[in-house]
CSV table of C-alpha atoms in Angstrom, one decimal:
chain,number,residue,atom,x,y,z
A,114,MET,CA,109.5,13.9,-94.1
A,115,MET,CA,105.5,14.3,-94.0
A,116,TRP,CA,105.2,16.2,-97.1
A,117,GLU,CA,107.0,13.1,-98.8
A,118,PHE,CA,105.1,10.6,-97.6
A,119,LEU,CA,102.0,13.2,-98.2
A,120,ILE,CA,103.3,13.7,-101.8
A,121,LEU,CA,103.9,9.8,-102.4
A,122,SER,CA,100.3,9.3,-101.3
A,123,VAL,CA,99.3,12.0,-103.6
A,124,LEU,CA,101.5,10.3,-106.7
A,125,SER,CA,99.6,6.2,-105.6
A,126,LEU,CA,96.5,7.4,-105.7
A,127,TYR,CA,96.9,9.5,-108.9
A,128,PHE,CA,98.8,6.5,-110.5
A,129,PHE,CA,95.6,4.0,-108.6
A,130,TYR,CA,93.2,6.3,-110.8
A,131,ARG,CA,94.7,6.7,-113.9
A,132,ARG,CA,95.3,2.7,-114.0
A,133,ALA,CA,91.7,2.3,-113.5
A,134,THR,CA,90.2,4.5,-115.7
A,135,ALA,CA,92.7,3.7,-118.6
A,136,ASN,CA,89.8,1.4,-120.2
A,137,PHE,CA,87.1,3.9,-119.5
A,138,ASP,CA,86.9,5.7,-123.5
A,139,PHE,CA,87.1,1.9,-124.9
A,140,PHE,CA,83.7,1.9,-125.9
A,141,GLU,CA,83.4,5.4,-127.3
A,142,LYS,CA,86.4,5.4,-129.4
A,143,ARG,CA,83.9,2.0,-131.3
A,144,GLY,CA,80.9,4.0,-131.7
A,145,ILE,CA,79.4,1.4,-128.8
A,146,PRO,CA,76.4,2.4,-126.2
A,147,TYR,CA,77.8,1.5,-122.9
A,148,ASP,CA,77.4,2.0,-119.4
A,149,LYS,CA,79.2,4.8,-117.7
A,150,PRO,CA,81.3,3.1,-115.4
A,151,PHE,CA,82.5,4.4,-111.8
A,152,PRO,CA,86.1,4.3,-111.2
A,153,VAL,CA,87.6,1.2,-109.6
A,154,PHE,CA,83.9,-0.6,-109.2
A,155,GLY,CA,83.2,-0.5,-113.3
A,156,SER,CA,79.4,-1.2,-113.5
A,157,LEU,CA,78.5,-2.8,-110.6
A,158,LYS,CA,79.7,-0.1,-107.8
A,159,ASN,CA,75.9,-0.6,-106.0
A,160,VAL,CA,76.9,-4.4,-106.1
A,161,THR,CA,80.4,-4.0,-104.3
A,162,LEU,CA,79.0,-1.7,-101.6
A,163,ARG,CA,75.8,-3.8,-101.4
A,164,LYS,CA,73.3,-1.7,-102.6
A,165,ARG,CA,71.6,-3.7,-105.4
A,166,SER,CA,71.1,-7.3,-106.0
A,167,PHE,CA,73.6,-8.8,-108.7
A,168,LEU,CA,70.3,-9.9,-110.3
A,169,HIS,CA,69.1,-6.9,-110.4
A,170,ALA,CA,72.1,-5.0,-111.3
A,171,VAL,CA,72.4,-7.7,-114.4
A,172,LEU,CA,68.7,-7.1,-115.4
A,173,ASP,CA,69.3,-3.1,-115.0
A,174,LEU,CA,71.9,-3.4,-116.8
A,175,TYR,CA,70.1,-5.6,-120.0
A,176,ASN,CA,67.0,-2.8,-119.9
A,177,LYS,CA,69.3,-0.1,-120.4
A,178,HIS,CA,69.6,-0.1,-123.9
A,179,LYS,CA,67.7,-2.3,-126.3
A,180,GLY,CA,69.9,-3.2,-129.2
A,181,GLY,CA,71.9,-6.3,-129.6
A,182,ILE,CA,75.0,-5.3,-127.7
A,183,TYR,CA,76.3,-3.0,-124.8
A,184,GLY,CA,79.5,-2.0,-123.3
A,185,ILE,CA,79.7,-2.5,-119.4
A,186,PHE,CA,82.6,-2.8,-117.4
A,187,MET,CA,83.8,-5.3,-114.6
A,188,GLN,CA,85.7,-2.9,-112.6
A,189,SER,CA,88.4,-1.4,-114.9
A,190,THR,CA,88.0,-4.3,-118.1
A,191,PRO,CA,85.4,-3.4,-120.3
A,192,ALA,CA,83.1,-6.2,-121.2
A,193,TYR,CA,80.8,-7.0,-124.4
A,194,LEU,CA,77.3,-7.3,-122.8
A,195,ILE,CA,75.5,-9.8,-126.0
A,196,ARG,CA,71.9,-8.9,-125.6
A,197,ASP,CA,71.0,-10.6,-129.3
A,198,PRO,CA,69.9,-14.8,-128.9
A,199,GLU,CA,71.2,-14.9,-132.5
A,200,ILE,CA,75.1,-13.6,-131.7
A,201,LEU,CA,74.9,-15.7,-128.4
A,202,ARG,CA,74.7,-18.7,-130.7
A,203,LEU,CA,77.5,-17.4,-132.9
A,204,ILE,CA,79.6,-16.7,-129.4
A,205,THR,CA,78.6,-20.0,-128.2
A,206,VAL,CA,77.7,-22.4,-130.4
A,207,LYS,CA,78.6,-22.0,-134.2
A,208,GLU,CA,81.7,-20.2,-133.6
A,209,PHE,CA,82.8,-21.8,-130.7
A,210,GLU,CA,86.8,-22.0,-131.3
A,211,HIS,CA,86.6,-18.1,-131.2
A,212,PHE,CA,85.1,-18.6,-127.6
A,213,MET,CA,86.4,-21.6,-126.3
A,214,ASN,CA,87.7,-20.0,-122.7
A,215,HIS,CA,86.0,-18.5,-119.7
A,216,ARG,CA,87.9,-15.3,-117.5
A,217,ASN,CA,90.1,-16.3,-114.9
A,218,ILE,CA,90.1,-13.2,-112.7
A,219,PHE,CA,92.1,-15.5,-110.6
A,220,GLY,CA,95.1,-16.1,-112.6
A,221,GLU,CA,96.6,-19.3,-112.8
A,222,SER,CA,98.8,-21.2,-110.4
A,223,ALA,CA,99.8,-25.2,-110.3
A,224,HIS,CA,99.2,-24.9,-106.6
A,225,ASP,CA,95.8,-23.8,-106.4
A,226,LEU,CA,92.1,-26.2,-106.8
A,227,PHE,CA,90.1,-23.2,-108.1
A,228,SER,CA,92.6,-22.4,-110.9
A,229,ASN,CA,93.0,-26.0,-111.3
A,230,SER,CA,89.2,-26.8,-111.9
A,231,ILE,CA,87.3,-27.4,-115.3
A,232,ILE,CA,85.6,-23.9,-114.8
A,233,SER,CA,89.3,-22.5,-115.2
A,234,MET,CA,91.1,-24.4,-117.3
A,235,LYS,CA,91.4,-23.3,-121.3
A,236,ASN,CA,92.0,-24.4,-124.5
A,237,ALA,CA,92.5,-28.6,-125.3
A,238,LYS,CA,93.7,-28.6,-121.4
A,239,TRP,CA,89.8,-28.0,-121.3
A,240,LYS,CA,88.8,-30.5,-123.8
A,241,ASP,CA,91.1,-33.1,-122.0
A,242,MET,CA,89.2,-32.4,-118.8
A,243,ARG,CA,85.6,-32.2,-120.3
A,244,SER,CA,86.2,-35.8,-121.7
A,245,THR,CA,87.5,-37.2,-118.7
A,246,LEU,CA,84.8,-36.4,-116.8
A,247,SER,CA,82.2,-36.6,-119.2
A,248,PRO,CA,81.9,-40.1,-118.1
A,249,ALA,CA,80.5,-39.2,-115.1
A,250,PHE,CA,77.1,-37.2,-116.4
A,251,THR,CA,76.1,-40.3,-119.0
A,252,GLY,CA,72.9,-42.0,-118.5
A,253,SER,CA,73.8,-44.9,-117.1
A,254,LYS,CA,76.4,-43.9,-114.7
A,255,LEU,CA,73.6,-40.8,-112.9
A,256,ARG,CA,71.2,-44.1,-112.3
A,257,HIS,CA,73.8,-45.7,-110.1
A,258,MET,CA,74.6,-42.5,-109.0
A,259,PHE,CA,70.6,-42.1,-108.3
A,260,GLN,CA,70.8,-44.8,-105.9
A,261,LEU,CA,73.1,-42.6,-103.4
A,262,MET,CA,71.3,-39.5,-104.4
A,263,ASN,CA,68.1,-41.8,-102.9
A,264,HIS,CA,69.3,-42.7,-100.4
A,265,VAL,CA,69.9,-38.8,-98.8
A,266,ALA,CA,66.6,-37.5,-100.0
A,267,ASP,CA,65.3,-40.6,-97.7
A,268,ASP,CA,66.9,-39.3,-94.9
A,269,SER,CA,65.2,-35.3,-95.4
A,270,ALA,CA,62.3,-36.4,-95.5
A,271,LYS,CA,62.3,-38.8,-91.9
A,272,TYR,CA,64.2,-35.6,-90.6
A,273,LEU,CA,61.5,-33.6,-91.1
A,274,HIS,CA,58.8,-35.8,-90.0
A,275,LYS,CA,60.5,-36.6,-86.8
A,276,LEU,CA,60.4,-32.5,-86.6
A,277,GLN,CA,56.5,-32.8,-87.7
A,278,LEU,CA,56.2,-35.4,-84.5
A,279,GLU,CA,58.5,-33.0,-81.9
A,280,GLY,CA,56.2,-29.8,-82.8
A,281,ASP,CA,52.6,-28.9,-82.5
A,282,GLN,CA,49.8,-30.6,-85.2
A,283,GLU,CA,50.5,-26.4,-86.8
A,284,GLY,CA,52.9,-27.5,-89.1
A,285,VAL,CA,57.0,-27.4,-89.2
A,286,GLU,CA,58.4,-23.6,-89.3
A,287,LEU,CA,62.2,-23.9,-90.7
A,288,ASP,CA,64.6,-21.9,-92.7
A,289,LEU,CA,64.4,-24.5,-96.4
A,290,LYS,CA,68.2,-22.9,-96.9
A,291,ASN,CA,69.6,-24.5,-93.8
A,292,TYR,CA,67.2,-28.1,-94.8
A,293,ALA,CA,68.6,-27.8,-98.9
A,294,THR,CA,72.2,-27.1,-98.1
A,295,CYS,CA,72.1,-30.3,-95.8
A,296,PHE,CA,71.0,-32.3,-98.3
A,297,THR,CA,73.1,-31.1,-101.2
A,298,ASN,CA,75.9,-31.5,-98.7
A,299,ASP,CA,75.6,-34.9,-98.0
A,300,VAL,CA,74.6,-36.0,-102.0
A,301,ILE,CA,78.0,-34.5,-102.6
A,302,ALA,CA,79.6,-36.4,-99.5
A,303,SER,CA,77.9,-38.9,-101.1
A,304,THR,CA,78.2,-38.8,-104.9
A,305,ALA,CA,81.6,-37.9,-105.0
A,306,PHE,CA,84.1,-38.2,-102.5
A,307,GLY,CA,82.2,-41.8,-100.7
A,308,LEU,CA,81.4,-40.3,-97.7
A,309,GLN,CA,78.0,-41.4,-95.7
A,310,VAL,CA,77.1,-38.1,-93.6
A,311,ASN,CA,73.9,-37.2,-92.2
A,312,SER,CA,74.4,-33.2,-91.6
A,313,PHE,CA,70.1,-33.6,-90.6
A,314,GLU,CA,70.8,-34.5,-87.3
A,315,GLN,CA,74.8,-33.9,-87.5
A,316,LYS,CA,74.9,-30.0,-88.9
A,317,ASP,CA,78.1,-29.7,-87.0
A,318,ASN,CA,80.2,-32.4,-89.0
A,319,THR,CA,83.6,-30.8,-90.7
A,320,PHE,CA,82.1,-31.6,-94.9
A,321,TYR,CA,79.4,-29.3,-93.6
A,322,LYS,CA,80.9,-26.8,-91.9
A,323,LEU,CA,83.5,-26.0,-94.5
A,324,GLY,CA,80.7,-26.1,-97.0
A,325,LYS,CA,78.7,-23.1,-95.3
A,326,LYS,CA,82.5,-21.4,-94.8
A,327,ALA,CA,83.0,-21.7,-99.0
A,328,THR,CA,80.2,-20.5,-99.7
A,329,THR,CA,79.3,-17.5,-97.4
A,330,VAL,CA,79.9,-14.8,-98.4
A,331,THR,CA,81.9,-11.9,-96.0
A,332,TRP,CA,83.5,-8.6,-95.8
A,333,LYS,CA,87.0,-11.1,-95.7
A,334,THR,CA,85.8,-13.2,-99.1
A,335,THR,CA,84.7,-9.6,-100.8
A,336,LEU,CA,88.3,-8.4,-99.6
A,337,ARG,CA,90.4,-11.5,-100.8
A,338,PHE,CA,88.5,-11.5,-104.0
A,339,THR,CA,88.9,-7.6,-104.5
A,340,LEU,CA,92.8,-8.2,-104.0
A,341,PHE,CA,93.7,-11.5,-106.2
A,342,ILE,CA,91.5,-8.8,-109.0
A,343,TYR,CA,93.5,-5.9,-108.3
A,344,CYS,CA,97.0,-7.1,-106.8
A,345,ARG,CA,97.4,-10.9,-108.4
A,346,GLY,CA,101.3,-10.3,-107.9
A,347,LEU,CA,101.2,-9.3,-104.5
A,348,MET,CA,98.6,-12.1,-103.1
A,349,LYS,CA,101.2,-14.6,-105.6
A,350,LEU,CA,104.4,-13.3,-104.3
A,351,LEU,CA,102.2,-13.8,-100.3
A,352,GLY,CA,101.2,-17.0,-101.0
A,353,ILE,CA,98.0,-16.9,-100.3
A,354,GLU,CA,95.6,-18.3,-102.2
A,355,ILE,CA,91.4,-17.6,-103.7
A,356,PHE,CA,90.2,-19.9,-100.4
A,357,ASP,CA,91.5,-20.5,-97.5
A,358,LYS,CA,93.8,-23.0,-97.1
A,359,SER,CA,92.7,-25.3,-94.2
A,360,LEU,CA,89.5,-25.5,-96.4
A,361,THR,CA,91.8,-26.3,-99.8
A,362,ASP,CA,94.1,-29.2,-97.2
A,363,TYR,CA,90.7,-30.4,-95.8
A,364,PHE,CA,90.2,-31.7,-99.3
A,365,ARG,CA,93.2,-32.4,-100.5
A,366,ASN,CA,94.1,-35.3,-97.6
A,367,LEU,CA,90.1,-36.1,-98.3
A,368,VAL,CA,90.9,-36.9,-101.8
A,369,LEU,CA,94.1,-38.8,-102.0
A,370,ASP,CA,93.0,-40.8,-98.6
A,371,ALA,CA,90.0,-41.9,-100.5
A,372,MET,CA,92.0,-42.9,-103.3
A,373,LYS,CA,94.4,-44.9,-101.5
A,374,TYR,CA,92.1,-46.7,-99.4
A,375,ARG,CA,89.7,-47.6,-102.8
A,376,LEU,CA,92.9,-49.1,-103.7
A,377,GLU,CA,94.0,-50.7,-100.6
A,378,HIS,CA,91.3,-52.4,-99.9
A,379,ASN,CA,89.3,-52.6,-103.4
A,380,VAL,CA,86.7,-50.7,-103.5
A,381,ARG,CA,84.4,-49.7,-106.0
A,382,ARG,CA,81.3,-46.8,-105.8
A,383,PRO,CA,79.9,-45.0,-108.8
A,384,ASP,CA,81.2,-41.4,-107.5
A,385,MET,CA,83.5,-38.7,-108.9
A,386,VAL,CA,86.2,-40.4,-106.8
A,387,ASN,CA,86.3,-44.2,-108.8
A,388,LEU,CA,86.2,-41.5,-112.1
A,389,LEU,CA,89.2,-40.4,-111.2
A,390,LEU,CA,91.1,-43.1,-110.5
A,391,GLU,CA,89.9,-44.7,-114.0
A,392,ALA,CA,91.5,-41.5,-115.3
A,393,ARG,CA,94.6,-42.6,-113.8
A,394,GLY,CA,94.6,-46.3,-115.2
A,395,LEU,CA,94.5,-47.4,-111.6
A,396,LEU,CA,90.8,-49.1,-112.0
A,397,PRO,CA,89.6,-50.6,-115.1
A,398,SER,CA,87.2,-48.4,-117.2
A,399,ASP,CA,84.1,-48.3,-119.8
A,400,SER,CA,85.2,-45.6,-121.3
A,401,PRO,CA,88.4,-45.7,-124.0
A,402,LYS,CA,90.5,-42.5,-123.0
A,403,SER,CA,90.4,-39.8,-125.7
A,404,HIS,CA,93.5,-38.4,-124.7
A,405,ASN,CA,97.3,-39.0,-123.3
A,406,ARG,CA,97.4,-36.6,-120.5
A,407,GLU,CA,98.7,-37.1,-117.0
A,408,TRP,CA,96.7,-35.5,-114.6
A,409,THR,CA,98.5,-33.8,-111.0
A,410,ASP,CA,97.0,-34.6,-108.0
A,411,THR,CA,96.4,-31.1,-107.8
A,412,GLU,CA,94.2,-31.6,-111.0
A,413,MET,CA,92.4,-34.7,-110.0
A,414,ILE,CA,91.3,-32.9,-106.4
A,415,ALA,CA,90.9,-29.8,-107.9
A,416,GLN,CA,87.4,-31.2,-109.9
A,417,CYS,CA,86.2,-32.6,-106.8
A,418,PHE,CA,86.4,-29.2,-105.3
A,419,ILE,CA,84.5,-27.3,-107.6
A,420,PHE,CA,81.7,-30.5,-107.7
A,421,PHE,CA,81.8,-29.5,-104.3
A,422,PHE,CA,81.7,-25.8,-104.6
A,423,ALA,CA,79.4,-25.4,-107.8
A,424,GLY,CA,77.2,-27.8,-106.1
A,425,PHE,CA,76.8,-26.4,-102.8
A,426,GLU,CA,75.2,-23.9,-103.2
A,427,THR,CA,73.1,-23.3,-106.2
A,428,VAL,CA,71.5,-26.7,-105.7
A,429,ALA,CA,70.2,-25.3,-103.1
A,430,THR,CA,69.4,-22.0,-103.5
A,431,LEU,CA,67.0,-23.7,-106.7
A,432,ILE,CA,65.2,-26.2,-103.6
A,433,CYS,CA,64.1,-23.0,-101.5
A,434,PHE,CA,63.5,-20.9,-105.0
A,435,ALA,CA,60.7,-24.0,-106.1
A,436,ALA,CA,59.8,-24.2,-102.9
A,437,HIS,CA,58.9,-20.5,-101.8
A,438,GLU,CA,57.3,-20.1,-105.6
A,439,LEU,CA,54.9,-23.2,-105.1
A,440,MET,CA,53.8,-21.6,-102.0
A,441,GLU,CA,53.1,-18.5,-103.6
A,442,ASN,CA,50.8,-20.4,-106.0
A,443,PRO,CA,49.0,-22.6,-104.5
A,444,GLU,CA,47.2,-24.0,-108.0
A,445,VAL,CA,50.9,-24.8,-109.1
A,446,GLN,CA,52.1,-26.3,-105.5
A,447,GLU,CA,48.3,-28.8,-106.1
A,448,LYS,CA,48.5,-29.4,-109.3
A,449,LEU,CA,52.4,-30.8,-108.8
A,450,TYR,CA,50.9,-33.1,-105.5
A,451,GLU,CA,48.5,-34.8,-108.3
A,452,GLU,CA,51.3,-35.8,-110.3
A,453,VAL,CA,53.9,-37.1,-107.1
A,454,LYS,CA,50.4,-38.7,-105.8
A,455,ASP,CA,49.8,-40.6,-109.0
A,456,VAL,CA,53.4,-41.7,-109.0
A,457,SER,CA,53.7,-42.2,-105.2
A,458,GLU,CA,50.4,-44.8,-106.0
A,459,GLN,CA,51.9,-46.9,-108.7
A,460,LEU,CA,55.3,-47.3,-107.0
A,461,GLU,CA,56.4,-50.9,-105.6
A,462,SER,CA,58.4,-48.7,-102.4
A,463,GLU,CA,58.4,-45.9,-100.6
A,464,GLN,CA,61.1,-44.6,-102.4
A,465,VAL,CA,61.0,-43.0,-106.1
A,466,THR,CA,63.0,-45.1,-108.7
A,467,TYR,CA,65.6,-42.8,-111.3
A,468,GLU,CA,62.9,-43.8,-114.2
A,469,THR,CA,59.9,-42.6,-113.0
A,470,LEU,CA,61.4,-39.3,-111.6
A,471,GLN,CA,62.6,-38.8,-115.1
A,472,SER,CA,59.2,-39.1,-116.6
A,473,MET,CA,57.9,-36.6,-114.1
A,474,LYS,CA,56.5,-33.9,-116.5
A,475,TYR,CA,55.0,-30.8,-114.8
A,476,LEU,CA,57.6,-31.6,-112.1
A,477,ASP,CA,60.3,-30.9,-114.7
A,478,MET,CA,57.8,-27.6,-115.9
A,479,VAL,CA,58.0,-26.1,-112.7
A,480,VAL,CA,61.5,-26.8,-112.3
A,481,SER,CA,62.1,-25.0,-115.8
A,482,GLU,CA,60.1,-21.7,-114.5
A,483,THR,CA,62.0,-21.9,-111.8
A,484,LEU,CA,65.5,-21.6,-113.1
A,485,ARG,CA,63.9,-19.3,-115.7
A,486,LYS,CA,63.0,-16.9,-113.1
A,487,TRP,CA,65.7,-17.2,-110.8
A,488,PRO,CA,68.7,-18.6,-112.5
A,489,VAL,CA,70.9,-19.9,-110.6
A,490,SER,CA,73.5,-18.2,-112.6
A,491,ILE,CA,72.8,-15.0,-113.2
A,492,SER,CA,75.4,-14.5,-116.0
A,493,SER,CA,78.2,-16.4,-117.3
A,494,ASP,CA,81.5,-14.8,-119.9
A,495,ARG,CA,84.1,-16.1,-122.8
A,496,VAL,CA,86.8,-15.0,-123.4
A,497,CYS,CA,88.0,-14.4,-126.9
A,498,THR,CA,90.8,-16.7,-128.5
A,499,LYS,CA,90.6,-15.3,-131.7
A,500,ASP,CA,89.2,-12.3,-133.6
A,501,PHE,CA,85.5,-12.4,-134.3
A,502,THR,CA,84.0,-9.8,-136.6
A,503,PHE,CA,80.3,-9.8,-136.7
A,504,GLU,CA,77.3,-7.7,-137.3
A,505,VAL,CA,74.8,-6.3,-134.9
A,506,ASP,CA,72.1,-3.4,-135.2
A,507,GLY,CA,73.7,-2.7,-138.2
A,508,LYS,CA,76.6,-1.7,-137.1
A,509,ARG,CA,80.2,-4.0,-137.6
A,510,ILE,CA,81.7,-5.3,-134.3
A,511,GLU,CA,85.2,-6.3,-133.8
A,512,ILE,CA,85.7,-8.4,-130.8
A,513,LYS,CA,89.6,-9.1,-130.5
A,514,GLU,CA,91.8,-11.7,-129.1
A,515,GLY,CA,91.6,-11.7,-125.1
A,516,GLU,CA,88.5,-9.1,-124.7
A,517,PHE,CA,85.6,-10.9,-122.6
A,518,VAL,CA,81.7,-11.0,-123.7
A,519,PHE,CA,79.3,-10.8,-121.2
A,520,ILE,CA,76.1,-13.2,-120.9
A,521,PRO,CA,73.2,-11.8,-119.1
A,522,ILE,CA,71.1,-14.9,-117.9
A,523,ALA,CA,68.7,-13.4,-115.8
A,524,GLY,CA,68.3,-10.3,-118.7
A,525,LEU,CA,67.3,-12.6,-121.4
A,526,HIS,CA,65.4,-15.0,-118.9
A,527,ARG,CA,63.0,-12.4,-117.9
A,528,ASP,CA,63.0,-10.2,-121.5
A,529,PRO,CA,59.1,-9.7,-121.6
A,530,GLN,CA,59.9,-10.3,-126.0
A,531,TYR,CA,60.7,-13.4,-124.9
A,532,TYR,CA,58.1,-14.4,-122.0
A,533,PRO,CA,54.9,-12.4,-121.7
A,534,ASN,CA,54.4,-11.1,-118.1
A,535,PRO,CA,57.8,-12.5,-116.9
A,536,GLU,CA,57.6,-11.9,-113.4
A,537,LYS,CA,54.3,-14.0,-113.1
A,538,PHE,CA,56.0,-17.9,-112.2
A,539,ASP,CA,53.7,-20.3,-115.0
A,540,PRO,CA,55.2,-23.2,-115.2
A,541,ALA,CA,52.9,-24.0,-118.5
A,542,ARG,CA,55.7,-21.5,-120.4
A,543,PHE,CA,57.7,-25.6,-120.5
A,544,SER,CA,54.5,-27.6,-121.6
A,545,THR,CA,54.7,-30.3,-124.1
A,546,GLU,CA,52.7,-27.3,-126.5
A,547,ASN,CA,55.1,-24.5,-125.8
A,548,LYS,CA,58.6,-25.2,-124.5
A,549,ASP,CA,59.2,-25.7,-128.4
A,550,LYS,CA,57.6,-21.9,-128.8
A,551,ILE,CA,60.9,-20.4,-126.6
A,552,LYS,CA,63.0,-18.5,-128.8
A,553,PRO,CA,66.7,-20.7,-128.9
A,554,PHE,CA,68.9,-19.1,-126.7
A,555,THR,CA,66.8,-16.9,-124.5
A,556,TYR,CA,67.0,-19.7,-122.1
A,557,ILE,CA,70.4,-20.5,-121.0
A,558,PRO,CA,69.8,-22.1,-117.0
A,559,PHE,CA,73.4,-24.3,-117.4
A,560,ASN,CA,74.7,-21.8,-120.3
A,561,GLU,CA,74.9,-23.4,-124.1
A,562,GLY,CA,77.3,-25.4,-125.9
A,563,PRO,CA,80.4,-27.2,-125.3
A,564,ARG,CA,81.3,-25.0,-122.2
A,565,SER,CA,77.9,-25.5,-120.7
A,566,CYS,CA,77.3,-27.0,-117.4
A,567,ILE,CA,78.4,-30.5,-116.9
A,568,ALA,CA,76.5,-31.7,-114.2
A,569,SER,CA,73.3,-30.0,-115.1
A,570,ARG,CA,71.6,-33.0,-115.3
A,571,PHE,CA,72.8,-34.1,-112.2
A,572,ALA,CA,71.7,-31.2,-110.4
A,573,LEU,CA,68.0,-31.2,-111.7
A,574,LEU,CA,67.9,-34.7,-110.7
A,575,GLU,CA,69.1,-33.5,-107.1
A,576,ALA,CA,66.5,-30.6,-107.2
A,577,LYS,CA,64.0,-33.1,-108.7
A,578,ALA,CA,64.5,-36.1,-105.9
A,579,ILE,CA,64.0,-33.9,-102.1
A,580,LEU,CA,61.5,-31.3,-104.4
A,581,TYR,CA,59.1,-35.3,-105.1
A,582,TYR,CA,59.9,-36.4,-100.8
A,583,LEU,CA,58.5,-32.6,-99.5
A,584,ILE,CA,55.6,-32.4,-101.6
A,585,ARG,CA,54.7,-36.1,-101.2
A,586,ASP,CA,54.8,-35.2,-97.7
A,587,PHE,CA,53.9,-31.7,-96.9
A,588,ARG,CA,52.1,-28.5,-97.7
A,589,ILE,CA,54.1,-25.8,-98.1
A,590,ALA,CA,52.8,-22.5,-96.6
A,591,ALA,CA,53.9,-19.0,-95.4
A,592,SER,CA,55.3,-19.4,-91.7
A,593,LYS,CA,55.3,-16.3,-89.2
A,594,LYS,CA,58.7,-15.4,-90.6
A,595,THR,CA,58.0,-15.6,-94.9
A,596,VAL,CA,58.5,-12.3,-96.5
A,597,ILE,CA,56.5,-11.4,-99.7
A,598,PRO,CA,57.2,-10.5,-101.8
A,599,LEU,CA,60.5,-12.1,-101.9
A,600,GLU,CA,63.2,-9.5,-101.3
A,601,LEU,CA,66.9,-10.4,-102.6
A,602,SER,CA,69.7,-9.7,-100.0
A,603,THR,CA,72.8,-7.1,-101.0
A,604,ASN,CA,75.0,-9.0,-99.7
A,605,GLY,CA,75.5,-12.1,-101.4
A,606,GLY,CA,78.0,-10.8,-103.5
A,607,PHE,CA,77.3,-12.7,-106.8
A,608,GLN,CA,75.5,-15.2,-105.5
A,609,LEU,CA,71.2,-15.3,-105.2
A,610,ALA,CA,70.4,-14.9,-102.2
A,611,PRO,CA,67.0,-13.8,-100.2
A,612,LYS,CA,66.8,-10.8,-97.7
A,613,HIS,CA,65.2,-12.8,-95.0
A,614,GLY,CA,65.9,-16.6,-95.8
A,615,PHE,CA,63.4,-19.0,-97.1
A,616,TRP,CA,61.5,-19.6,-94.0
A,617,LEU,CA,58.3,-21.3,-95.0
A,618,LYS,CA,56.2,-23.6,-93.3
A,619,LEU,CA,55.6,-27.9,-94.1
A,620,ILE,CA,52.2,-28.9,-93.0
A,621,SER,CA,51.9,-32.6,-93.1
A,622,ARG,CA,49.4,-34.6,-95.9
A,623,ASN,CA,49.2,-36.5,-93.6
A,624,LYS,CA,47.6,-35.2,-90.6
A,625,LYS,CA,43.8,-36.6,-89.5
């Protein structure tokens, strides 16, 4: 019996190894330079084993080869890493019909929220959902949503002043990440779900706790994602979803109850729930419907869920890196303060307006440079939907249907041939005089083409709003817990996160 078990174990390991390494000669057969993969982990062994941050792993792969294309492996799957901006233009814009979809490593399910989100949808279904959601992010709708956003920003400013009064005269020390996630949580709660929460004062509210749970990378989530990649059929058979069922059930009930309540009480708000009711034809819409598709409850709820999941962590991270760079570069902070002060003095009220925020050029430069140096989307991908042939480095390359390309956003953003001295934080790169000199497709923080982030303008507005109030009222300085230079965590999976938190000191500008 022991021998039978031993033989079975050896055979199982052998077949697993063969499966995990079956494609490792993929690029060698095609004569394409490639990164030598490690069994199971591919080109991201050090990320999986938490020895290297994902951002630095992408930079390592990008800098290993100076040509336009390089072969890498995502676990056991080969991917074409594209370094040439002109090839990226072809893939994301000119020949978009050949590369319409994202890679969906978790598979498809009629009930899973992530699989039914706009990020995972494919082909005509994706197009129809994009046209359904697009009206929510027009300038006029953003102007209305900004009123809700500004209310949360005002709450955040009041909370900081309260901390200032309760503390000493040397300023407020806080982990800015907790503060920023409270802000993004409450903005999404209001603009997507119609909920009024104040996570600054009540951090134990269910909406905030579930947001933290959904975006915190633990060994359990890493294991769950790994099992979905390698044992998708088994996970489906066992009825296990990508995210914890208690989390997805909460969002299902939240959206359905909100829709029911609004219909019964004739409530309308400029948010995502209202848009879903319009898409269902249950409320009159200003935008004509461009398709005849009827969306299921799961497909509707999934868009609210992904709006929350994508916006909770990424915008908070953008805010934190911007604040940290302003702390490390006091001359930039002072220049931004001068712009904020000038704007504040011209306003008739304490709250900034949508139009005023959009007109602040230096604030836009600071946020743009933050996204260059610290892109919240470190990489992206596209799956080939039709065979595609092109030339790069004097070689003819054919990408076949089903194969996918890897877009190293962080690598492009820190390439010295496009951005001299790329480690330096320099908002002047995005001045009116300089931004037109930036080579197209080397600055793509929200991706490019039809598949770019649908909520990018919303995210920028959100980050600018809180930075406005923060700089207006406080000077950002280093705290006793601040670590310089910033070290990235190796425990964040594919997220961009610091190793020691975003500890900063906020010193009131009104201190007598």
